[in-house]
Coordinates of C-alpha atoms and ligand atoms in Angstrom, one line a residue:
X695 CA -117.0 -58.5 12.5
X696 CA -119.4 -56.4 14.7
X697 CA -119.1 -52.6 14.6
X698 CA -116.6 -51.2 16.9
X699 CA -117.5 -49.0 20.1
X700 CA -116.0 -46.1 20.5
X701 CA -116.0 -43.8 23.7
X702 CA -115.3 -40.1 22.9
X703 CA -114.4 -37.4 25.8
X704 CA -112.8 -33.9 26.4
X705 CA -112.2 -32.1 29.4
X706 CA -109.7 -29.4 28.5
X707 CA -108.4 -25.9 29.7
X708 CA -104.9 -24.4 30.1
X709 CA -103.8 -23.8 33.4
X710 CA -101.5 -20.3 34.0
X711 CA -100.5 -21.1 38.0
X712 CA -99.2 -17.5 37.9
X713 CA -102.2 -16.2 37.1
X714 CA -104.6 -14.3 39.4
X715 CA -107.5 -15.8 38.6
X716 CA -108.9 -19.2 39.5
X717 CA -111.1 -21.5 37.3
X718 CA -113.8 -23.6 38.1
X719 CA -117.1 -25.3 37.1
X720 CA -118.6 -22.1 36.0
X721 CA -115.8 -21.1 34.0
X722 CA -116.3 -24.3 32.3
X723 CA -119.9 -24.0 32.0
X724 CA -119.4 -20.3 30.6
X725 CA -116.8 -21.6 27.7
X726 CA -118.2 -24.7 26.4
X727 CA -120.5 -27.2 27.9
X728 CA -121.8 -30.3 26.0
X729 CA -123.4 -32.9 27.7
X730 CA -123.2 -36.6 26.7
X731 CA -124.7 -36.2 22.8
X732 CA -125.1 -32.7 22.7
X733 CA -122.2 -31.7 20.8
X734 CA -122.7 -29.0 18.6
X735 CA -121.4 -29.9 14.8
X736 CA -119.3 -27.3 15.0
X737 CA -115.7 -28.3 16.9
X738 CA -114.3 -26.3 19.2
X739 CA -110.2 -26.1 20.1
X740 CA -110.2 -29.1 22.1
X741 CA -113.2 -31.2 20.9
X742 CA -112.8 -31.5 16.9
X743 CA -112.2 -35.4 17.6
X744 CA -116.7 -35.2 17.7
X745 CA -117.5 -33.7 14.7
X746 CA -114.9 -35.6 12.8
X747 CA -115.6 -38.8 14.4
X748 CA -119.4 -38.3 13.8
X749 CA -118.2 -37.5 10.1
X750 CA -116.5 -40.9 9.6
X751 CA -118.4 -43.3 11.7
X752 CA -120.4 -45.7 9.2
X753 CA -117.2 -45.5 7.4
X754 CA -115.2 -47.2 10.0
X755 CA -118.2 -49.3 11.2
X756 CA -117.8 -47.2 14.6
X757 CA -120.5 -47.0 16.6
X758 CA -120.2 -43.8 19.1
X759 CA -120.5 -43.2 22.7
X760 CA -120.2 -39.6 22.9
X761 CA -119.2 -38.4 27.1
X762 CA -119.5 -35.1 28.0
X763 CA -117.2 -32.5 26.4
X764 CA -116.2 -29.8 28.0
X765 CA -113.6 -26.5 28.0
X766 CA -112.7 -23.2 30.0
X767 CA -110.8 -20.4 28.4
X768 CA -107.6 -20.3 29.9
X769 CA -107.3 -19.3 33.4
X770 CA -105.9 -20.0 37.2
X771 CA -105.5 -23.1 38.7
X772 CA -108.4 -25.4 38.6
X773 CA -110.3 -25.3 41.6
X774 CA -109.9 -29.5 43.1
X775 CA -113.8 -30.0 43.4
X776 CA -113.8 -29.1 40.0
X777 CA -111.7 -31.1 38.6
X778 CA -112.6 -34.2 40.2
X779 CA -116.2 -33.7 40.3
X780 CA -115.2 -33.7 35.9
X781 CA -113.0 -36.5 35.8
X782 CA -115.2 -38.6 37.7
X783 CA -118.3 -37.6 35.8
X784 CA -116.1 -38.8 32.5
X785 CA -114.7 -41.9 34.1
X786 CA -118.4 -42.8 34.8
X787 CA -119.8 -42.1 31.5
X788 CA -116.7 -44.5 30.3
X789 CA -117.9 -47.1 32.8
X790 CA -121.1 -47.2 31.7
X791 CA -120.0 -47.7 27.6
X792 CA -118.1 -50.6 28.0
X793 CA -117.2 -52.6 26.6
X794 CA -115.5 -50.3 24.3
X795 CA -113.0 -51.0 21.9
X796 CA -111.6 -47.6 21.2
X797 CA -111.4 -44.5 23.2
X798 CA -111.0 -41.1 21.8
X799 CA -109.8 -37.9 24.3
X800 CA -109.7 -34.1 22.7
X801 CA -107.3 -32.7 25.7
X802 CA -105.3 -29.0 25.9
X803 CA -102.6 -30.9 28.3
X804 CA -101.7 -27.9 30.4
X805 CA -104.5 -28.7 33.0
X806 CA -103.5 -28.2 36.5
X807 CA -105.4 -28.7 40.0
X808 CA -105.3 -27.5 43.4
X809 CA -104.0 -31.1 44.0
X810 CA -102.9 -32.3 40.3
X811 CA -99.7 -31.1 38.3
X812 CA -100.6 -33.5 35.9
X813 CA -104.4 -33.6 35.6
X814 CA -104.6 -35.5 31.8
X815 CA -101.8 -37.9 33.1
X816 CA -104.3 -38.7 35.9
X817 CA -107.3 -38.7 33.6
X818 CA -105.3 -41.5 30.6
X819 CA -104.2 -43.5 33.6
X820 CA -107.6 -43.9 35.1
X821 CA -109.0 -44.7 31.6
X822 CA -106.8 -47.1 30.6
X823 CA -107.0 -49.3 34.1
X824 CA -111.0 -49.0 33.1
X825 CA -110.2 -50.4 29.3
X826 CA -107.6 -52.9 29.9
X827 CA -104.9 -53.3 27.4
X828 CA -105.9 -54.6 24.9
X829 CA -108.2 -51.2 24.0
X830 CA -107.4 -48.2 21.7
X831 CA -106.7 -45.4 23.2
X832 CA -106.0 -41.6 21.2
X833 CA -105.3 -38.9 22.4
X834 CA -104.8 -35.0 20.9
X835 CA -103.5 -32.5 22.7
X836 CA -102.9 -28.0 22.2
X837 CA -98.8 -28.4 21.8
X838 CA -99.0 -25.7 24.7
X839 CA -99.0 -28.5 27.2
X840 CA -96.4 -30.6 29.3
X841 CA -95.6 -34.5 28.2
X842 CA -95.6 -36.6 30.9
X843 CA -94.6 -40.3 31.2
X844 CA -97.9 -41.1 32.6
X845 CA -99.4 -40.0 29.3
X846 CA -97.4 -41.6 27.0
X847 CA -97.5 -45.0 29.0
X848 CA -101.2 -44.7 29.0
X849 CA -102.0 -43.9 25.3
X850 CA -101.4 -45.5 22.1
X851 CA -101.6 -42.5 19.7
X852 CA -101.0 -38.9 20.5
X853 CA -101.4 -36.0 18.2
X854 CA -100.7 -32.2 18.7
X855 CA -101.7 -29.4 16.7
X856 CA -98.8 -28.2 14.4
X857 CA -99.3 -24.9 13.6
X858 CA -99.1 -22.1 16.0
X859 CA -101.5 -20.6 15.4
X860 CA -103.7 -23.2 15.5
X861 CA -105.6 -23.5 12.1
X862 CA -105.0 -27.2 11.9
X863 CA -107.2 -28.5 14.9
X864 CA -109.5 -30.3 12.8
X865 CA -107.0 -31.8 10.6
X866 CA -105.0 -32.9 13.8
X867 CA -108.6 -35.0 14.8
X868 CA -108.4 -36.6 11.3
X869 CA -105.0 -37.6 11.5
X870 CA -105.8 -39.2 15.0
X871 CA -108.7 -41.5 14.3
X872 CA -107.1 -42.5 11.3
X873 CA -104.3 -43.8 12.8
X874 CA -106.6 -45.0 15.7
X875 CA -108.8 -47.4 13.2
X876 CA -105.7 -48.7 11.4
X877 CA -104.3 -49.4 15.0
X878 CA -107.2 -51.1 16.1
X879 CA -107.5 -52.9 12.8
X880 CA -104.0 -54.1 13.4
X881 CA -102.7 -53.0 10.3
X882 CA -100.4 -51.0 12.2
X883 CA -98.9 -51.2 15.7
X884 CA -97.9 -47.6 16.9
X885 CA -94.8 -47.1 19.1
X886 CA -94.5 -43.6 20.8
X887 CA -90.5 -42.1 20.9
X888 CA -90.4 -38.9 22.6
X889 CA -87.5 -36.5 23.5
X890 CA -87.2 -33.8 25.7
X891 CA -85.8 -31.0 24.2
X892 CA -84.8 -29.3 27.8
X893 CA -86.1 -26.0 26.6
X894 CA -89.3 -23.0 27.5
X895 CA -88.9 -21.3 24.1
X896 CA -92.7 -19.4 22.4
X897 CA -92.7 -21.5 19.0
X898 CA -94.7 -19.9 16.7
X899 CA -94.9 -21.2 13.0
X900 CA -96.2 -18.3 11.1
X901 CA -92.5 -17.1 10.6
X902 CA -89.0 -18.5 10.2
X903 CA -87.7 -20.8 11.4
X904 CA -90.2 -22.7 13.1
X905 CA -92.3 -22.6 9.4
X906 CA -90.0 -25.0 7.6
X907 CA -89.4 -26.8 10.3
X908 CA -93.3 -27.7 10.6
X909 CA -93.0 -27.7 7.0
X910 CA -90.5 -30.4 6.7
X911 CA -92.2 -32.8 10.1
X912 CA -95.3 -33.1 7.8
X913 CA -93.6 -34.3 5.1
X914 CA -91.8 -36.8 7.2
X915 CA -95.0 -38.4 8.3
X916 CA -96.4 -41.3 6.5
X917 CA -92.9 -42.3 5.1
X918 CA -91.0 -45.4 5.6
X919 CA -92.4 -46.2 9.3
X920 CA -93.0 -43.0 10.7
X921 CA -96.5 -42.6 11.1
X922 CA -97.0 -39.3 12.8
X923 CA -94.9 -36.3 14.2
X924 CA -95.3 -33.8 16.6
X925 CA -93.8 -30.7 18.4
X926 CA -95.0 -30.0 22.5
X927 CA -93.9 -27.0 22.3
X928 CA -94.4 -26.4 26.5
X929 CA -96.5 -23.9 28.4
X930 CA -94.0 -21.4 30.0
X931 CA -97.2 -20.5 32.9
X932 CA -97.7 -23.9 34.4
X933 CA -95.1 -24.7 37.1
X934 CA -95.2 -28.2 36.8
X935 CA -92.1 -30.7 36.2
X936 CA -92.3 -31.9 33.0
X937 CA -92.6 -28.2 31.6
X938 CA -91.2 -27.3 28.7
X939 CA -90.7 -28.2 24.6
X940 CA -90.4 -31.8 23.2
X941 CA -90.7 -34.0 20.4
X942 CA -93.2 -36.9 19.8
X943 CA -91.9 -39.8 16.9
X944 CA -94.9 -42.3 16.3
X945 CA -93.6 -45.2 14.3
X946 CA -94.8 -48.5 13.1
X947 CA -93.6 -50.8 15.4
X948 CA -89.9 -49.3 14.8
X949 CA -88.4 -47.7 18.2
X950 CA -85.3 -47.4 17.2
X951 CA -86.5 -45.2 14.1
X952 CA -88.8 -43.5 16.0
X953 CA -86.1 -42.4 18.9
X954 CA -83.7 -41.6 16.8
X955 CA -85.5 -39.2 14.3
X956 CA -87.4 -37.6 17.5
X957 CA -83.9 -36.7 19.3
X958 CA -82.5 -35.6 15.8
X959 CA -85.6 -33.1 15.2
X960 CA -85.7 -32.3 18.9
X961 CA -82.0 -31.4 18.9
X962 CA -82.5 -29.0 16.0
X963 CA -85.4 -27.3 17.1
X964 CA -83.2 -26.9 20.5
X965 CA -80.7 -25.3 17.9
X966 CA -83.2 -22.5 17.3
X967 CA -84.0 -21.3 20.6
X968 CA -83.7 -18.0 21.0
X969 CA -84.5 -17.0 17.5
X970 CA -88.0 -17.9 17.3
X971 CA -90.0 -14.9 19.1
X972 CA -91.2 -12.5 16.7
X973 CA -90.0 -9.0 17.5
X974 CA -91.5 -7.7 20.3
X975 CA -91.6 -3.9 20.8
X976 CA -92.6 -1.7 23.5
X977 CA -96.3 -0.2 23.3
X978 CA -94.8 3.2 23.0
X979 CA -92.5 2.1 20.4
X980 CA -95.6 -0.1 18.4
X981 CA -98.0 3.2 18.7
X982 CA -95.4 4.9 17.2
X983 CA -94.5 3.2 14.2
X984 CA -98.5 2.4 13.6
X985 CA -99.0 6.3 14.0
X986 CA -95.9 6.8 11.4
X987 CA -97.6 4.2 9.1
X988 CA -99.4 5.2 5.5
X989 CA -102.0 3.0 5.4
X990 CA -104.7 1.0 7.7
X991 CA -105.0 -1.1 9.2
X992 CA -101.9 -1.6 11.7
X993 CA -102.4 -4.3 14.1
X994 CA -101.2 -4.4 17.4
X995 CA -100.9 -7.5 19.3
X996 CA -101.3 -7.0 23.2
X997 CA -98.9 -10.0 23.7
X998 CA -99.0 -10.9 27.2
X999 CA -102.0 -9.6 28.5
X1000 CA -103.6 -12.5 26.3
X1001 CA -106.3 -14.4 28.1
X1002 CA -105.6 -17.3 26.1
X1003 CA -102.5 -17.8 28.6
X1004 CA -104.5 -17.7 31.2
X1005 CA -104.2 -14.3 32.7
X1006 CA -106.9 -11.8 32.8
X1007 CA -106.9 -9.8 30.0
X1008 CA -108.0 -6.7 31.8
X1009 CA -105.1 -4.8 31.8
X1010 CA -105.4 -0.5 30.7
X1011 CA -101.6 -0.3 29.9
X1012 CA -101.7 0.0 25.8
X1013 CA -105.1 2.1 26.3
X1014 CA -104.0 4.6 28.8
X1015 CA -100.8 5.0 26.0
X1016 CA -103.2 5.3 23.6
X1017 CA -105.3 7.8 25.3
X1018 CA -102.1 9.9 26.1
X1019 CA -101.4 10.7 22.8
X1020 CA -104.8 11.2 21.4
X1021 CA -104.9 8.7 19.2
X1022 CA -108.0 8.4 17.0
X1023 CA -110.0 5.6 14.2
X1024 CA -108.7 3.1 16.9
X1025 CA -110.3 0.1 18.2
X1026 CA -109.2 -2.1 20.9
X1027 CA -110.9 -5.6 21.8
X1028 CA -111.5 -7.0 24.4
X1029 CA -110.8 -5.6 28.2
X1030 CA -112.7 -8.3 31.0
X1031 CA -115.0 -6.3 33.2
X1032 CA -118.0 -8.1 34.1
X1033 CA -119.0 -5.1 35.8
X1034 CA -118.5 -2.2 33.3
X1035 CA -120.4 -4.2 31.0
X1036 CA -123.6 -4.8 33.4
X1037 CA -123.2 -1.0 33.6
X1038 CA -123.6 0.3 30.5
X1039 CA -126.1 -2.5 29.3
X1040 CA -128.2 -0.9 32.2
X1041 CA -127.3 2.9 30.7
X1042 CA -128.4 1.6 27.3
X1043 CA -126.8 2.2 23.8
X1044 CA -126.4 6.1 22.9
X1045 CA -125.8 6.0 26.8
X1046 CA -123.1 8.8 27.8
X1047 CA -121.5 7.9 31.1
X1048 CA -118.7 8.2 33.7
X1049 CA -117.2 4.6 33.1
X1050 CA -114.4 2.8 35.4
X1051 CA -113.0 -0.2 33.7
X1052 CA -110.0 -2.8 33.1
X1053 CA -107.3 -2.7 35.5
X1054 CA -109.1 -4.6 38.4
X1055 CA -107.6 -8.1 38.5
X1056 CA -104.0 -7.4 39.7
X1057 CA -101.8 -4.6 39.9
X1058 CA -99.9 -5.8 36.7
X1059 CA -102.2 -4.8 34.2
X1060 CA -102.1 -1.3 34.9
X1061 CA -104.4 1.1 37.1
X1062 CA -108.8 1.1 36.2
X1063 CA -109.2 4.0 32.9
X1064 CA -111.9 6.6 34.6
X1065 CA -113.3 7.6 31.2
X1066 CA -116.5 9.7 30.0
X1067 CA -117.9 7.1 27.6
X1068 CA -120.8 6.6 25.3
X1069 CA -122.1 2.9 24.4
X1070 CA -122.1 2.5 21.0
X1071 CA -123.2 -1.1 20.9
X1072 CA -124.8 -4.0 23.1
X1073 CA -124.2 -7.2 22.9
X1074 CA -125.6 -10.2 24.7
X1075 CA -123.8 -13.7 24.2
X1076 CA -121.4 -11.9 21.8
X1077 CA -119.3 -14.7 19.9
X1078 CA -116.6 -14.5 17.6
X1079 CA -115.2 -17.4 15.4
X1080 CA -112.1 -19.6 15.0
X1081 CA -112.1 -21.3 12.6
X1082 CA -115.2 -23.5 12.3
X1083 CA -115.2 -22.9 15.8
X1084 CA -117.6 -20.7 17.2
X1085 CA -116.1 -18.8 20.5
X1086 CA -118.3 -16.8 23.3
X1087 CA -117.4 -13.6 24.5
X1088 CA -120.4 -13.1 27.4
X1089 CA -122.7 -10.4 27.2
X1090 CA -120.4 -8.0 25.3
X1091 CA -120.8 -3.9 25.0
X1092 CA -118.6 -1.2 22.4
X1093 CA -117.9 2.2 24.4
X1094 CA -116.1 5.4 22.6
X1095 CA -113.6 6.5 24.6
X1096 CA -112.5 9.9 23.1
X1097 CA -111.1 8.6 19.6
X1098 CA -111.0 4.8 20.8
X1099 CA -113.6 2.3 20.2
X1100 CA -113.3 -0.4 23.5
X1101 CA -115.1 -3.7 23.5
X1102 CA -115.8 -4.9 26.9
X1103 CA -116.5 -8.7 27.5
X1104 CA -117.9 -10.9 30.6
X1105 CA -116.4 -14.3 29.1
X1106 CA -113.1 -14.0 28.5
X1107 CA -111.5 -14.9 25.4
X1108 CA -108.3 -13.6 23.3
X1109 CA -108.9 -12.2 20.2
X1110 CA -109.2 -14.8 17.0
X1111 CA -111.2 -13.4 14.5
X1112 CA -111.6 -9.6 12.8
X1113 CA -115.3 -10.7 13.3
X1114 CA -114.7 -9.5 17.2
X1115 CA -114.8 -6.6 15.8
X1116 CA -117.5 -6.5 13.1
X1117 CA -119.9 -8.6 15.9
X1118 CA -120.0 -5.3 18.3
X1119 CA -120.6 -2.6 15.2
X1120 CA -117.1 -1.8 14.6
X1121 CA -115.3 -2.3 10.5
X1122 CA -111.8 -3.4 11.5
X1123 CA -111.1 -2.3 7.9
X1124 CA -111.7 1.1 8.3
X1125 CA -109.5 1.5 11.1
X1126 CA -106.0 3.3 11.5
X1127 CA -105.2 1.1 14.7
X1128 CA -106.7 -2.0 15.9
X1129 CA -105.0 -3.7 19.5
X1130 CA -105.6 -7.0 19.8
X1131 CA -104.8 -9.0 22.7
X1132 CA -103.3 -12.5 21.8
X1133 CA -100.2 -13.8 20.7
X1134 CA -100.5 -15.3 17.9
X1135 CA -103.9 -16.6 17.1
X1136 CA -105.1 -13.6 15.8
X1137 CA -102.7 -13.6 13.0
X1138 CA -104.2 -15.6 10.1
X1139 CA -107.4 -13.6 10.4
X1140 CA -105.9 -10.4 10.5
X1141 CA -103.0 -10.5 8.3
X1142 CA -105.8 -10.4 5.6
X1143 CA -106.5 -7.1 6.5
X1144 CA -103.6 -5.3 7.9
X1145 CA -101.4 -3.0 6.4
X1146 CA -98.7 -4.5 8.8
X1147 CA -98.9 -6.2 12.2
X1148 CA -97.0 -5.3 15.6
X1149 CA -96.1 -7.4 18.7
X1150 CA -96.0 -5.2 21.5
X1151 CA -94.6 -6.4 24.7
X1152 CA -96.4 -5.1 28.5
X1153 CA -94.2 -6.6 31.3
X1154 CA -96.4 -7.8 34.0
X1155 CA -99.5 -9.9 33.4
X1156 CA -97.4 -13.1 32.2
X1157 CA -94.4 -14.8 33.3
X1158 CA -92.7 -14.4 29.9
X1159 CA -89.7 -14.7 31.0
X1160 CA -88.7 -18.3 32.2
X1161 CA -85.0 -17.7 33.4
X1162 CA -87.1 -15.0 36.1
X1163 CA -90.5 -16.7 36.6
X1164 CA -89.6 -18.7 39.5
X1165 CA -90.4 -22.5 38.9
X1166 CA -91.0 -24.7 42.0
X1167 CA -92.0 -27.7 40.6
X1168 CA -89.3 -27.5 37.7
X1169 CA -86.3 -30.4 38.7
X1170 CA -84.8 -30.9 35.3
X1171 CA -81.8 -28.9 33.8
X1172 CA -83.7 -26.4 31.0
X1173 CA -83.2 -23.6 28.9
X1174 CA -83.0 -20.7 29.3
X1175 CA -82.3 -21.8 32.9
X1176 CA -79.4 -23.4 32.6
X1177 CA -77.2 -22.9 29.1
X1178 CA -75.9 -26.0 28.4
X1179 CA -78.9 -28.3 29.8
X1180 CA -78.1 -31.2 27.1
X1181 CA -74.2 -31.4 28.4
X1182 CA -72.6 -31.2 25.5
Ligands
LIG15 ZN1 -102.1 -23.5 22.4

């Protein structure tokens, strides 16, 4: 038996339709950009399905046809041009592979177009009419994403990331092409149950109860004939109609196993909604208690004015709290200005200046800070890391702001990594107060240095709220929307 081809692509970004912003090929470009062979070693979110694949090749007796892979941080809707101009590229790098046997796609699954609700629907459909039916086709996906029936038709495996945050976005490209070479070996022939939970709930698993619930789903998988199980948990900013949280049962060859066990998981984890948001304070109230606190440092998590949602991640709102009340030892990272930062890189470091920043993008994330500040630290392609993943910040700059040390950015990102902070010349360790702004990613870094970590809640920059958000596109009964959406 020859070796096997193997096709590998990724074309990923979340799209917030709320947001202000819009994305396209530059944002792309300015995330993550690898032409056909020129992935890095390192994976990125979307993209691990490379490195691991490279990894395991001579192994599996693959031989690799690596398409471009590409990702923008979260953002606006995707600009049409854009997106076509990068599914067509793909679809043509596919064309010109074949004959493949096996086709690999590292997708977020929240992607949505000027034209497109459903852009990696569109994208598994077109690649499967090129493949025929008889190929392989795997597919992972960020569980902030919306299930369609055009992407479970399409593909033959689908994997999500489990954890929320997501540590396990490697392990979630092992589990795929393992599954995908015993597929294609035909030592196992995967059926995909799904059920749809009918609810927009925030799932994180780094507290009760959504930990034991992850907890128990991976040690379900690889008994009796369930092969793999995972948890869409739904992106509450994309207005699109198959929104929201659902359950994905991949058995072998046993659909009556597989539907059952994903509506008996899916009803349970309906069972929890409501109860699976951390607490979220008010930034008065989280400045407060981190003021009251003994020891450094306190963490505070800017929860909605997280750019990894999609919005800008500009907003002043915590700062110009923080600035009321004299706060000092604080650090803050990141606020987006493009502009600021081109400011003070032209003032220079030890540069004292009259400084207008944040607040531009929308009038949501609070009014510009006017500030005397001095620029501590310059830094051109600043990265931080996730992971093994390695994630660009953009030409980045550290300003003292009375007590407050601010990093400014020009590629936005949330905030992974305590590095963010090291990277611009700043010890997060020594810190009384560090804001943060993400929801949850930043909490297996920095709970190993915090004396205690906050969610703090700015009303604004994110539709949090999904009974208030307004959905167009949503047809379906869902929760919070509608109490009783399962009839029962
Ligand atoms: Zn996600």
């Amino acid at each position: 038996m020859g070796r096997k081809r193997v096709f590998l692509g990724s074309v990923a970004t979340e799209s917030n339709t709320f947001s202000p912003l819009r994305t396209d090929l530059r944002d792309f470009r300015d995330s993550f950009f690898a032409p056909p062979g020129l992935h890095p070693a390192t994976p990125t979110l979307c993209s691990a399905i490379y490195p691991v694949a490279r990894a395991r090749a001579d192994d599996l007796g693959w031989t690799l046809i690596e398409g471009t892979a590409t990702w923008a941080e979260p953002g606006g809707i995707v600009n049409q041009h854009t997106w076509e101009l990068l599914r067509d590229q793909l679809l043509g790098e596919l064309r010109a592979a074949l004959p493949v046997d096996i086709v690999l796609l590292g997708l977020h699954g929240a992607m949505v177009s000027q034209d497109c609700l459903d852009c990696e629907g569109e994208l598994i459909e077109a690649v499967r009419a090129i493949v025929g039916p008889d190929a392989t086709i795997g597919v992972t996906f960020d569980p902030h994403s919306h299930l369609s029936e055009k992407r479970v038709k399409n593909a033959d495996l689908i994997t999500v990331f489990k954890e929320f945050p997501h540590t396990d976005f490697v392990k979630t490209a092992e589990n795929l092409i393992t599954l995908v070479s015993r597929a294609d070996a035909g030592r196992i022939t995967p059926v995909i149950s799904t059920f749809d939970c009918r609810m927009i709930e925030l799932l994180p698993t780094s507290r009760e109860p959504m930990r034991s619930f992850i907890d128990r789903l991976k040690a379900i998988e690889g008994t009796g004939d369930i092969l793999s199980v995972s948890v869409v948990h739904g992106f509450m900013a994309g207005d699109v109609p198959d929104l929201g949280a659902r359950v994905i049962v991949i058995t072998d060859n046993a659909r009556g196993t597989g539907d059952a066990l994903a509506k008996r998981l899916g009803m349970e984890l309906f069972s929890m909604r409501g109860r699976t948001r951390p607490d979220f304070l008010t930034p008065g109230e989280a400045l407060d208690r981190a003021l009251a606190a003994r020891a450094g440092p306190v963490v505070i998590a800017d929860v909605w004015d997280n750019p990894g949602g999609g919005v800008p991640g500009d907003s002043t709102i915590i700062l110009r709290e923080m600035l009321a009340r004299n706060i000092e030892n604080a650090a803050l990272a990141t606020i987006w200005d493009p502009v600021a930062v081109r400011t003070c890189m032209s003032a220079g470091e030890g540069a004292r200046l009259r400084l207008r920043f944040g607040g531009k993008m929308s009038p949501d994330g609070g009014e510009p800070v006017d500030a005397t500040a001095t620029v501590r630290r310059i830094a051109p392609a600043a990265v931080q890391s996730f992971g093994s993943s390695v994630v660009p910040l953009g030409d980045s700059v550290q300003i003292g702001v009375d007590g407050i040390d601010v990093i400014l950015n020009t590629v936005r990102s949330q905030v992974f990594n305590t590095d963010v902070f090291r990277n611009l010349g700043i010890d997060p360790a020594n810190k009384d107060i560090l804001v943060v702004k993400s929801t949850n990613h930043f909490h297996d870094a920095f709970s190993r240095i915090a004396s205690e970590i906050l969610y703090a809640a700015v009303d604004g920059p994110y539709p949090n709220n999904p009974a208030t958000n307004g959905y167009r596109n949503l047809s379906r009964k869902i929760w919070p929307l509608e109490n009783n959406p399962h009839g029962l």
